[in-house]
XYZ file of C-alpha atoms in Angstrom:
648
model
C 44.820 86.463 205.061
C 46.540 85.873 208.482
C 44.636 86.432 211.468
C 46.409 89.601 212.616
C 45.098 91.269 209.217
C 41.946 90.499 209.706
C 41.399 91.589 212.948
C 42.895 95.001 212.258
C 40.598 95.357 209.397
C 42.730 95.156 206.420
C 41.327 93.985 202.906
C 45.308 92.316 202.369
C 47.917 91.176 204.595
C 50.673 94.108 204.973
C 54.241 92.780 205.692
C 56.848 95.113 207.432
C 59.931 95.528 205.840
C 62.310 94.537 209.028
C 65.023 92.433 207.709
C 67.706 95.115 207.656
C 66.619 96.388 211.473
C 66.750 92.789 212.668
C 70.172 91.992 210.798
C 71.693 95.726 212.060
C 70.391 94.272 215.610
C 72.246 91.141 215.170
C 75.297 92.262 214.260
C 75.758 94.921 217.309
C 74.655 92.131 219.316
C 77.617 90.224 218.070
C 80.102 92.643 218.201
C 79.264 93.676 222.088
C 79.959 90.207 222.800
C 83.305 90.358 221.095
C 84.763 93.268 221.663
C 87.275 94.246 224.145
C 84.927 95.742 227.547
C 86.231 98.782 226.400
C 85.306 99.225 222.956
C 82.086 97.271 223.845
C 80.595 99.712 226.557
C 81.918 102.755 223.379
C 79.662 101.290 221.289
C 76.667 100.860 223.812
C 77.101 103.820 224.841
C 77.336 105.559 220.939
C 73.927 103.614 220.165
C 72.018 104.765 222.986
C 73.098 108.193 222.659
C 72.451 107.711 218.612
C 69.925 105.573 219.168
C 69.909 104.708 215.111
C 71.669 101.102 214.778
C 72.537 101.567 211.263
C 74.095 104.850 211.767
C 76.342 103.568 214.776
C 77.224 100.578 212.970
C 78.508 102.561 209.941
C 80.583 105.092 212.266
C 81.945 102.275 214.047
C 83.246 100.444 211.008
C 84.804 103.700 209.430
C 81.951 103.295 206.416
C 80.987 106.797 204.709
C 78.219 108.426 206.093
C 76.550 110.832 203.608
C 77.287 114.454 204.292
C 73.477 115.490 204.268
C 73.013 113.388 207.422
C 73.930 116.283 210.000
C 72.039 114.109 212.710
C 71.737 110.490 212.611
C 67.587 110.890 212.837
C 65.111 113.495 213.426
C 64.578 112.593 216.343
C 68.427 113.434 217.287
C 67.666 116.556 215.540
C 65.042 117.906 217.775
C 67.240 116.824 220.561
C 69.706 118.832 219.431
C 68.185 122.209 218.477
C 64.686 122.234 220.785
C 66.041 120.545 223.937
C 63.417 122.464 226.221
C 60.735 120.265 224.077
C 62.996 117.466 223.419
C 65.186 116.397 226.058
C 67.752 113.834 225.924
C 66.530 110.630 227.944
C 68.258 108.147 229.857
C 66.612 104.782 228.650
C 64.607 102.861 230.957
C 65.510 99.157 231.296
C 62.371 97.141 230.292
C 63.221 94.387 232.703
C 62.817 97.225 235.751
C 59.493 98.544 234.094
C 58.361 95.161 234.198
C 59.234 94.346 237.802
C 58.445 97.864 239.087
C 55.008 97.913 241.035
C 54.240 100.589 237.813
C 52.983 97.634 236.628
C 50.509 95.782 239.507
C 47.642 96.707 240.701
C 47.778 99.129 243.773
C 45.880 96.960 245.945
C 48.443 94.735 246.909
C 50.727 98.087 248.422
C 46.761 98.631 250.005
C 46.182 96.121 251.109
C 45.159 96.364 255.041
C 45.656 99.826 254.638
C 43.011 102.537 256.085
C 42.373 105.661 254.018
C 45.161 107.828 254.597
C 44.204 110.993 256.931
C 42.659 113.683 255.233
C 44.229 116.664 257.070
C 47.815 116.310 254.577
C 50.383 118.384 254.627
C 51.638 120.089 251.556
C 54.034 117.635 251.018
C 51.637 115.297 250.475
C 49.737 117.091 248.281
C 51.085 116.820 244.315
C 54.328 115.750 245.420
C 55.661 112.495 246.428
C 57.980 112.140 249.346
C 60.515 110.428 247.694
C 64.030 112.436 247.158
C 63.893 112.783 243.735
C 67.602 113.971 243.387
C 68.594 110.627 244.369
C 65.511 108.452 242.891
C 66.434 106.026 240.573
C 63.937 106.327 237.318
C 61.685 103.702 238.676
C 61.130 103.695 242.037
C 60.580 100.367 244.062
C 57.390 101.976 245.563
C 55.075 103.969 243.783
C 54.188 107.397 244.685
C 50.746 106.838 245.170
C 51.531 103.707 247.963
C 53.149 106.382 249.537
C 50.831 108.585 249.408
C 48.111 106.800 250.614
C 50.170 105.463 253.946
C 49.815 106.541 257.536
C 50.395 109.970 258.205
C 51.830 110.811 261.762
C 49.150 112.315 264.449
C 49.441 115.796 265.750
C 49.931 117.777 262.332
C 47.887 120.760 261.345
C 46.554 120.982 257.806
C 48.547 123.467 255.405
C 45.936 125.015 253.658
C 46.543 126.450 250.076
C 46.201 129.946 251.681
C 46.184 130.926 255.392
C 43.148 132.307 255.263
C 41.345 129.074 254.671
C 41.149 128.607 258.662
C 38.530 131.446 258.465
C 36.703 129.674 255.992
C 32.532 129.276 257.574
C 31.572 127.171 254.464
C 28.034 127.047 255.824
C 27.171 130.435 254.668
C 27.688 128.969 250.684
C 26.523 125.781 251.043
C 23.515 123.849 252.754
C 25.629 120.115 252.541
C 26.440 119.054 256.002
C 30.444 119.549 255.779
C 33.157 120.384 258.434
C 35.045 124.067 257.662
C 38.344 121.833 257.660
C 37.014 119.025 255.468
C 36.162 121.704 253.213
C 39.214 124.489 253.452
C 41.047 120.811 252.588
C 38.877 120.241 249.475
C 39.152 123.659 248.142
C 43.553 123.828 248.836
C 43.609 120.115 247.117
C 41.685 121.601 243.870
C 43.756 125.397 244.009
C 47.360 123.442 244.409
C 46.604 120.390 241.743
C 44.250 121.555 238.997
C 44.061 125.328 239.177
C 47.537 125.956 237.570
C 45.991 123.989 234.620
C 42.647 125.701 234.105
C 42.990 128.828 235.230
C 39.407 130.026 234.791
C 39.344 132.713 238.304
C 41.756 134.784 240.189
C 42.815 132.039 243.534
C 43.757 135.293 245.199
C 40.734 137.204 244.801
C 38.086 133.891 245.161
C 39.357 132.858 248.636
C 39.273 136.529 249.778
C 35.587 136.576 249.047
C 35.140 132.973 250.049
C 36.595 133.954 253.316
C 34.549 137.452 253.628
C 31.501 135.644 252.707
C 31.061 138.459 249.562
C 29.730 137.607 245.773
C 31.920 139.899 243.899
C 34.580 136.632 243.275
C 33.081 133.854 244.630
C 29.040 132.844 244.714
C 27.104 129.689 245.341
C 27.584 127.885 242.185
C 31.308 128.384 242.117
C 32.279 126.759 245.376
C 29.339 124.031 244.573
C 31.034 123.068 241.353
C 34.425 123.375 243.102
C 33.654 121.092 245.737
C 32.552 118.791 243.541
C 35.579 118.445 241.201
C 37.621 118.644 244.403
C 36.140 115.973 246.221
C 35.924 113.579 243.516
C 40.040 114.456 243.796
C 39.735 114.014 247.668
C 38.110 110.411 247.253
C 41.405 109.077 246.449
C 42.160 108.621 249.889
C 39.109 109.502 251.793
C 35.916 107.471 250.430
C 33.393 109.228 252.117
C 34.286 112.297 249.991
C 32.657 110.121 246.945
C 29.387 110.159 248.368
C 29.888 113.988 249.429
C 30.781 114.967 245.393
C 27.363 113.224 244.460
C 25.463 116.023 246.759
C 27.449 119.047 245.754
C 27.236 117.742 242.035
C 23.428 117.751 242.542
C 23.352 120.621 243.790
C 25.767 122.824 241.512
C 23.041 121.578 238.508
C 20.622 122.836 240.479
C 21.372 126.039 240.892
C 23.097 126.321 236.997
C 18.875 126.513 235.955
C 18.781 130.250 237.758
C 22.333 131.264 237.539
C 22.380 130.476 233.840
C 20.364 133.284 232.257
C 22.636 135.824 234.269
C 26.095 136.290 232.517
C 29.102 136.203 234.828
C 32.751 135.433 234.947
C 31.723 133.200 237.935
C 29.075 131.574 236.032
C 31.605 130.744 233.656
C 34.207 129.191 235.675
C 31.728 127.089 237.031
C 30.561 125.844 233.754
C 34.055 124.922 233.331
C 34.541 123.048 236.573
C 31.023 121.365 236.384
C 32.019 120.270 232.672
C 35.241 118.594 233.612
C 33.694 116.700 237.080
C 30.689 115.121 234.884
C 33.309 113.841 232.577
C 35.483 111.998 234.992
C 32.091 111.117 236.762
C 30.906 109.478 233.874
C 27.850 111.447 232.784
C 29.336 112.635 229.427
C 25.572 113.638 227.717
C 26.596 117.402 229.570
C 30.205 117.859 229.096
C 30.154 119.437 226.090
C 26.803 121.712 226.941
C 28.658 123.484 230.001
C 31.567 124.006 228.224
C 30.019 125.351 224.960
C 27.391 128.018 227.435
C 30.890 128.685 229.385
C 32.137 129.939 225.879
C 28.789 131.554 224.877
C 28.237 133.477 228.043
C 31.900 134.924 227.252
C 31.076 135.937 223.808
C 27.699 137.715 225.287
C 30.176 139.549 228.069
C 32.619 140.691 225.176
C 35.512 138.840 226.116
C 35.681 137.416 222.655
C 36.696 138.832 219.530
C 33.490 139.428 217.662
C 33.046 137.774 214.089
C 30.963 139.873 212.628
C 32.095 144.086 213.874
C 35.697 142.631 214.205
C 35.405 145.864 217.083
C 36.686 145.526 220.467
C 34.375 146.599 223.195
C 35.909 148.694 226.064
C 34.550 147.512 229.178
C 34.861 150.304 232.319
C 36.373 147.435 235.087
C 38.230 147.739 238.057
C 41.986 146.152 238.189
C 40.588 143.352 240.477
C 37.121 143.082 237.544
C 39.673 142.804 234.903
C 41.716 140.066 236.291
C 38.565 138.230 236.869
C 37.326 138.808 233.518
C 40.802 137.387 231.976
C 40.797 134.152 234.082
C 37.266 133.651 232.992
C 37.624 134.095 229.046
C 41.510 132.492 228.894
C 39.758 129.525 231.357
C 36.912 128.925 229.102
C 39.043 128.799 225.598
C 41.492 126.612 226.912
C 39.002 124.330 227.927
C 36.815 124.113 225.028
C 40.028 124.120 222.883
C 41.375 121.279 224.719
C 38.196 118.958 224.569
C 38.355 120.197 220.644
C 41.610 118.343 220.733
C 42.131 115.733 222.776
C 38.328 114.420 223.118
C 36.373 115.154 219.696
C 32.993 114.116 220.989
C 30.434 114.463 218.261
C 29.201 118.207 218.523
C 32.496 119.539 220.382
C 32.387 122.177 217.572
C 35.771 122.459 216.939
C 37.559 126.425 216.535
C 35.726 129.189 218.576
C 36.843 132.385 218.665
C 39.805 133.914 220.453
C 40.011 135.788 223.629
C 40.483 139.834 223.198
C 41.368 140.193 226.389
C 45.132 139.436 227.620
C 46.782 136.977 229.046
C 46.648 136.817 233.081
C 49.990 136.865 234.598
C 51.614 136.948 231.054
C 54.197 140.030 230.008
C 53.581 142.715 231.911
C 50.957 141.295 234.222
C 53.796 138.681 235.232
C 53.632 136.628 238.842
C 57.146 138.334 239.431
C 55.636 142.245 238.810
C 52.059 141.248 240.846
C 51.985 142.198 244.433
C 51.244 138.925 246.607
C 48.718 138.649 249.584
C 51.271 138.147 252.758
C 48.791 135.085 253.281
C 49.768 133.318 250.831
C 50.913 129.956 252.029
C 54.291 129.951 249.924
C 56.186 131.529 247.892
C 55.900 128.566 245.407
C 52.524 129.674 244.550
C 53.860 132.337 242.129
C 54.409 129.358 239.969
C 50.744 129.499 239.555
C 51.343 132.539 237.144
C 53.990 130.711 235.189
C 51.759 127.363 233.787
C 48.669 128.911 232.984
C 49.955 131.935 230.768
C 52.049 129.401 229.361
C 48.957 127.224 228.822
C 47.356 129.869 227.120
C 49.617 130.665 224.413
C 49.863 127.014 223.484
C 46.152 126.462 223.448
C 46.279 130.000 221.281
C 48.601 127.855 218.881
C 46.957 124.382 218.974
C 43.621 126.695 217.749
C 44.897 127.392 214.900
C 45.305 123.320 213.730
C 41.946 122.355 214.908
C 41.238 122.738 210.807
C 43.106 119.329 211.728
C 40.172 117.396 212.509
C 37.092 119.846 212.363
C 37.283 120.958 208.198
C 35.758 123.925 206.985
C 35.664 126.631 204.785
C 38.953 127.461 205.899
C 40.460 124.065 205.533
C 43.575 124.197 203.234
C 43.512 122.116 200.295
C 44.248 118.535 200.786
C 47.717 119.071 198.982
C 49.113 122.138 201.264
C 47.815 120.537 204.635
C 51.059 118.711 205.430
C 53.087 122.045 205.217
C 50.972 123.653 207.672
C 50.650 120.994 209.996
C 54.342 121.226 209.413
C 54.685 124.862 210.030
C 52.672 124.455 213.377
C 54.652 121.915 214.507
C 57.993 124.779 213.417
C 55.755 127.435 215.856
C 55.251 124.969 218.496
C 58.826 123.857 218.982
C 60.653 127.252 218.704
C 58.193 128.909 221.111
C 59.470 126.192 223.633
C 63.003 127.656 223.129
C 61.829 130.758 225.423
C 59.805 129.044 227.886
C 60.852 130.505 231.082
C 63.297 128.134 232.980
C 60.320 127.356 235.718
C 58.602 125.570 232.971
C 61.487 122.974 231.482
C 61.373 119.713 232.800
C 63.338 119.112 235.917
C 63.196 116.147 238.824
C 62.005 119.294 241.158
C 59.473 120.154 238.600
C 55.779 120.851 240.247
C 53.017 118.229 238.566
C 51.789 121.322 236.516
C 54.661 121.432 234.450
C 54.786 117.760 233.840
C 51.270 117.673 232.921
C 52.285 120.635 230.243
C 54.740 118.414 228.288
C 52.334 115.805 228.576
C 49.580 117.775 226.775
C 52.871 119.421 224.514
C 53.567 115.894 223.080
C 49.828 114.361 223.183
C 49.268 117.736 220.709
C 52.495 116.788 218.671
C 50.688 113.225 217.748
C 47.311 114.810 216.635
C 49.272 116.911 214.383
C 50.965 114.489 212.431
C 48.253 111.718 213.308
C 46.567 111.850 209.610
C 49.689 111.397 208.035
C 50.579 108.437 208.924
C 50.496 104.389 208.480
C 51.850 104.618 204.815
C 54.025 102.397 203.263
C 57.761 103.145 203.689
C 58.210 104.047 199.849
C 54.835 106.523 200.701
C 55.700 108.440 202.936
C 55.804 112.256 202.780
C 58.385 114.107 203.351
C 58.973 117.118 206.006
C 60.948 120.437 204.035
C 62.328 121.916 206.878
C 64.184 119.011 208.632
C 67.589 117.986 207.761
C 67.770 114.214 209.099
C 67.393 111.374 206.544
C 63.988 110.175 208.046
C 62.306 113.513 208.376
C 58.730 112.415 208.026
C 55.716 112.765 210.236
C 56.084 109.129 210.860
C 59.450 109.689 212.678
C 58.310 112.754 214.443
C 55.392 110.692 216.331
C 57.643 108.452 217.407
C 59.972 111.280 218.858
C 56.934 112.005 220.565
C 56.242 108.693 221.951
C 59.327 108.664 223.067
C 58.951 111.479 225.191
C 55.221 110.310 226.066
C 56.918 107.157 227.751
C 59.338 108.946 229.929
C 57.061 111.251 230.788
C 54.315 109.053 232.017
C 56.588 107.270 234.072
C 58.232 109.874 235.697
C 54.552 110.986 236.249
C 53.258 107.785 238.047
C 56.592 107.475 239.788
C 57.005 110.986 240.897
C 53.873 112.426 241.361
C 50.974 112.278 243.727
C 48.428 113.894 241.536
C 48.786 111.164 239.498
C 46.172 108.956 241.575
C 43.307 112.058 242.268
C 43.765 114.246 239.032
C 42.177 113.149 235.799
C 43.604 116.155 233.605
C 47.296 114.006 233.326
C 44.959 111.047 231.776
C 45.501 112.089 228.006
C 49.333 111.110 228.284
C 47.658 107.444 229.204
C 45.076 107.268 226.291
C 47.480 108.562 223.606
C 50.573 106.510 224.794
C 48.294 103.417 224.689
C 47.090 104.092 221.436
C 50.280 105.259 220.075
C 51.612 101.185 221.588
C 49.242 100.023 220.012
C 49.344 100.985 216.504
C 52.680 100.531 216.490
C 53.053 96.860 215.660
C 56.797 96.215 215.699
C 57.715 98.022 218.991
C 58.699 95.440 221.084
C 57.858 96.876 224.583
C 54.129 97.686 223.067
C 52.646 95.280 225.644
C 54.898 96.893 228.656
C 53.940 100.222 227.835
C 50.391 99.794 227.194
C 50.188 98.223 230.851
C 51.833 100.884 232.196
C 48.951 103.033 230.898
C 46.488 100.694 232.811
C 47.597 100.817 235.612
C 47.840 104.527 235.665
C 43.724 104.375 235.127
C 43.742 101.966 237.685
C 44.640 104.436 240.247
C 42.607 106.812 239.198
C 39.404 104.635 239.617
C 38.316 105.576 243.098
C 38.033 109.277 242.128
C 36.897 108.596 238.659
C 34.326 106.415 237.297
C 35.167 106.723 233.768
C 38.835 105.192 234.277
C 37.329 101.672 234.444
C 35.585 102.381 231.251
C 38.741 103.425 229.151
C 40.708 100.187 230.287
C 37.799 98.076 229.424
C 37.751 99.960 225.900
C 41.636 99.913 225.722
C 41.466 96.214 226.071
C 38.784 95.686 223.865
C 41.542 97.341 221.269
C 44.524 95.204 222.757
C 42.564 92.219 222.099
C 41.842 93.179 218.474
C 45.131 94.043 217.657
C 47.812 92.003 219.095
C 47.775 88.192 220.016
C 46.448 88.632 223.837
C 44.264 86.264 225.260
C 40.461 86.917 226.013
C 41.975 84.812 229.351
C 44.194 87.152 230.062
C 42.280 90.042 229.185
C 39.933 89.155 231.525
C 42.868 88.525 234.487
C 43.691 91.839 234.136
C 40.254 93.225 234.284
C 40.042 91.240 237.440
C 43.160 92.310 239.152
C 41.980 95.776 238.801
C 39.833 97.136 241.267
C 37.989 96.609 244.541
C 34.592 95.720 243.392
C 34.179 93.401 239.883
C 33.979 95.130 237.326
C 30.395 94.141 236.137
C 30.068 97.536 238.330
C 30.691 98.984 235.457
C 27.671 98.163 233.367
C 25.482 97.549 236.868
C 25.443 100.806 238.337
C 23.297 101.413 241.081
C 22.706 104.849 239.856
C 23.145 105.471 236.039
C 25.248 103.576 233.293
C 28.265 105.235 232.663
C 28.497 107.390 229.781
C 31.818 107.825 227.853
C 31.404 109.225 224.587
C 34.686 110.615 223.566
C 37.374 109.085 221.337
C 39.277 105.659 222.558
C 40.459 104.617 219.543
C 42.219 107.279 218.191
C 43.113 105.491 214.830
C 39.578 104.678 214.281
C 37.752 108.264 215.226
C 38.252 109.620 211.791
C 36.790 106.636 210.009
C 33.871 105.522 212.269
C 33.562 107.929 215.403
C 30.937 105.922 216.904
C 32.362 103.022 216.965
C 35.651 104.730 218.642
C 33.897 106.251 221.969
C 34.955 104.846 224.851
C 31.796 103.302 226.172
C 30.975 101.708 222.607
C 34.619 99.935 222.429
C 34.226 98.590 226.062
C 30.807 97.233 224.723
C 32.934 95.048 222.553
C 35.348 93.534 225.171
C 33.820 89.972 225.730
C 32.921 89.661 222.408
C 36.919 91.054 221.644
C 37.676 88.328 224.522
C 35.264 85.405 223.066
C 36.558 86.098 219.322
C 40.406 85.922 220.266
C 39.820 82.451 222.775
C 38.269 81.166 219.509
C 41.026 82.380 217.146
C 43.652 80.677 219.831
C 41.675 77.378 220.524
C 41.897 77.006 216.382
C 45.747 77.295 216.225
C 45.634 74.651 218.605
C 43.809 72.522 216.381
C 46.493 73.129 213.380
């Protein structure tokens, strides 16, 4: 067997059938360098609007096309009739990717750069600078360069909500922390992450916050907040690193007392505290806060319950209830997500739904809801658009966690690519009445990109276990008219989107150096690279994805981790060198990264899925910190295989 084979793990060499691609390739090559200019830039322009050679080959040279084939490919189908989940895309040329600083590490735009100032405006926060009417799809500075330069003296913060100037922070915490560092900390959490979790009311928390009352805000809340939000706030201020270690500390701390007394707060904080120990690196209580987050909800009866099937009428105040629906919607979506995207053994897989509704969706709407007059802008009604929105998918990606968590339930093995097919049907029409707010846009706020992201990372796990059979193998999909309708095709419509989206994301977006939530568009896109084989900008778009963790590192321990275990994979499956391997492991980062395994404090703990291929065949060897375990060995193994072909 060659090489290749055996480092993937196959028991016989598997050839792919490209002859027909590569001589379709080869002829359009040879007619754009024939034809008239004319008819030359018709054709280009037919193939990447097509985008299937064959099909614009055959058109072009009058040849009958059968009648069945209303769309060249499914993935022109979905273009066509679900444009809101598939948009059409204006291709990116790989020779700008390449030379864009997408693909470099940030510290050479650092480089004798201070921290920028802490006291941004809004504009700086979640939204790059750059006029995106007029940006070209790569930009020749990345967001986060921008970002992180000089801001000019004399500016006042703009806080999330006015009233965070009253804020006296000292009355719920006993860390040593200015009122502005901290009204900062608590606007950069409520404008970047919020609108994806959910889990309290904004409006009613910083009225209590402010009033320095415990019927929307206590102790533990703002502890765990702080600490998610100044891991965020590191990104540009390292001191705020050192701050997130004593609020983490802390929020533990007081989870021992506040723990055996059910709340919504309680709850939220869970939540918060679940997803800051994850991008901190201390996985062994991720999944414990968010499974007591979901138990404490069952005990309140903001679940549906199993066994009565009765819904419990609780006697709340408007202001109790909204509370109450943040908490239970906040808690699903996170344990529902982690289900998903993380499988970490004992995530649990399905819990119940929520019996309560949906905050701000329907009738409770951001449109019908009075706002404070302190609210900072008007754009913060979006914040009732992306979470509802949230909801209902999460509500829908539920019911395929059967997926990868079987149980009684679990279809037979012979109807499971129907309903995995079916979902996929729900998913994709309930886009076609996503309120305009929500579609993608170059105005769009970093919530809504981070929606599609999660959209299209969910559209891979769907059809992930139907994959990687031979041509001749593969299933069909009923309900799809193209000639390639198979699940195989659909992933790569996804992938598709994945790459536009994640570099719109880096190039457009702020968040995407302090928020970790985006980071699932990176793993997934890198695995998607890598198991395909025969794309041919596999090694640009894998980068890509590195360098996104790259800027994330400050903020998040774990990043380093997942590019460690991501190479560990890029070295077992394509022809890279351990040298270069290693290169890039040293271009990335301040510190070397034997930081990784020589932490002062604790080792690093990563024990959710890197290798998505692998998880459902040997789970432990897929976590994250197990697969970056293997990288010099990955490194040693491939020197040796390339020092032998030198010897032939």
């Amino acid at each position: 067997m060659c090489s290749t084979c055996v480092k993937r793990g196959r028991t016989s060499c598997v050839y792919s059938e490209r002859r027909d691609a590569a001589s379709n390739a080869i002829e359009l090559l040879e007619l754009l360098k024939s034809l008239p200019e004319e008819k030359a830039s018709e054709l280009l322009r037919d193939l990447r609007e097509k985008g299937d050679a064959a099909f614009v080959l055959n058109e072009f040279k009058g040849a009958p096309i059968a009648s069945d084939r209303v769309h060249p490919d499914i993935e022109s189908e979905l273009k066509a009739k679900y444009p809101n989940a598939y948009p059409a895309l204006v291709a990116i040329t790989p020779s700008v990717l390449a030379a864009s600083n997408l693909l470099r590490s940030d510290l050479s735009a650092l480089s004798g750069k201070e921290d920028a100032r802490p006291d941004m405006k809004q504009t700086q926060v979640g939204r790059s600078n750059v006029d995106r009417s007029t940006a070209t799809p790569i930009d020749a500075d990345s967001a986060v360069s921008h970002f992180r330069s000089h801001l000019p003296d004399g500016h006042e913060p703009d806080y999330f909500d006015d009233r965070l100037r009253d804020l006296k922070i000292g009355f719920w915490t006993d860390i040593a922390v200015t009122n502005k560092f901290a009204a900062q900390v608590i606007s950069l959490y409520l404008r970047t992450d919020h609108p994806l979790l959910g889990l309290f009311d904004p409006y009613l928390f910083v009225a209590d916050l402010i009033d320095q009352k415990s019927r929307f805000c206590s102790r533990f809340l703002v502890h765990s907040l702080m600490y998610l939000g100044c891991q965020m706030y590191s990104a540009f201020d390292k001191s705020a690193s050192k701050i997130a270690q004593d609020f983490a500390q802390e929020a533990e701390r007081l989870w021992e007392s506040e723990k055996v007394h059910d709340s919504y707060l309680t709850m939220a904080g869970a939540v918060l505290l679940s997803l800051s120990l994850m991008g901190h690196g201390k996985d062994h209580a991720v999944l414990l806060y968010a499974k007591e987050a979901a138990e404490m909800g069952i005990r309140l009866g903001l679940f549906e319950d199993e066994a009565s099937g009765e819904r419990i009428e609780i006697d709340q105040s408007e202001e109790q209830q909204s509370a109450s629906w943040y908490a239970a919607w906040g808690a699903f979506n996170w344990k529902t997500l982690i289900s998903l995207f993380y499988r970490q053994p004992g995530s649990g897989g399905p819990m119940i739904l929520p019996k309560v509704p949906i905050p701000g969706d329907q009738s409770f709407s951001a449109e019908d809801r009075p706002m404070p007059e302190t609210t900072s802008s008007a754009g913060e009604l979006l914040l009732g658009k992306t979470f509802p929105a949230l909801c209902n998918f999460w509500r829908m990606i539920h019911g395929a966690l059967w997926i990868y968590y079987p149980g009684p339930d679990c279809p037979p093995d012979r109807f499971k690519l129907d309903i995995a097919e079916n979902k996929f049907r729900e998913l994709i029409t309930w886009t076609a009445f996503l309120p305009s707010i929500l579609l993608r846009r170059k105005d769009s706020p970093h919530h809504v990109a981070v929606f599609h992201i999660w959209f299209h990372a969910a559209v891979l796990d769907i059809f992930r276990p139907f994959l990687q059979k031979p041509a001749e193998e593969r299933p069909r999909l009923k309900t799809f008219s193209a000639w390639d309708s198979t699940p195989d095709a659909v992933f790569s419509a996804s992938v598709n989107q994945l790459k536009r989206l994640i570099v719109d994301y880096r190039t457009n977006y702020e968040t995407s150096a302090y928020s970790i939530l985006w980071h699932t568009g990176l793993l997934y896109l890198a695995n998607a690279m890598l198991e395909n084989g025969e794309d041919p900008q596999t090694r640009l778009y894998f980068l890509l994805c590195v360098y996104g963790y790259e800027r994330l590192k400050r903020p998040y321990r774990i990043s380093r981790v997942i590019v460690q275990g991501l190479l560990s994979m890029m070295l077992r499956d394509t022809d890279m060198s351990g040298e270069e391997a290693r290169k890039i492991l040293g271009d990335l980062g301040e510190e070397r990264w034997d930081w990784v395994k020589k932490e002062v404090d604790e080792k690093i703990r990563a024990t959710f899925m890197v290798d998505l291929n692998l998880a459902s065949k040997d789970p432990e060897r897929a976590m994250v910190e197990n697969m970056a375990d293997e990288f010099e060995n990955m490194a040693l193994f491939q020197d040796f295989l390339n020092w032998d072909k030198m010897k032939m």
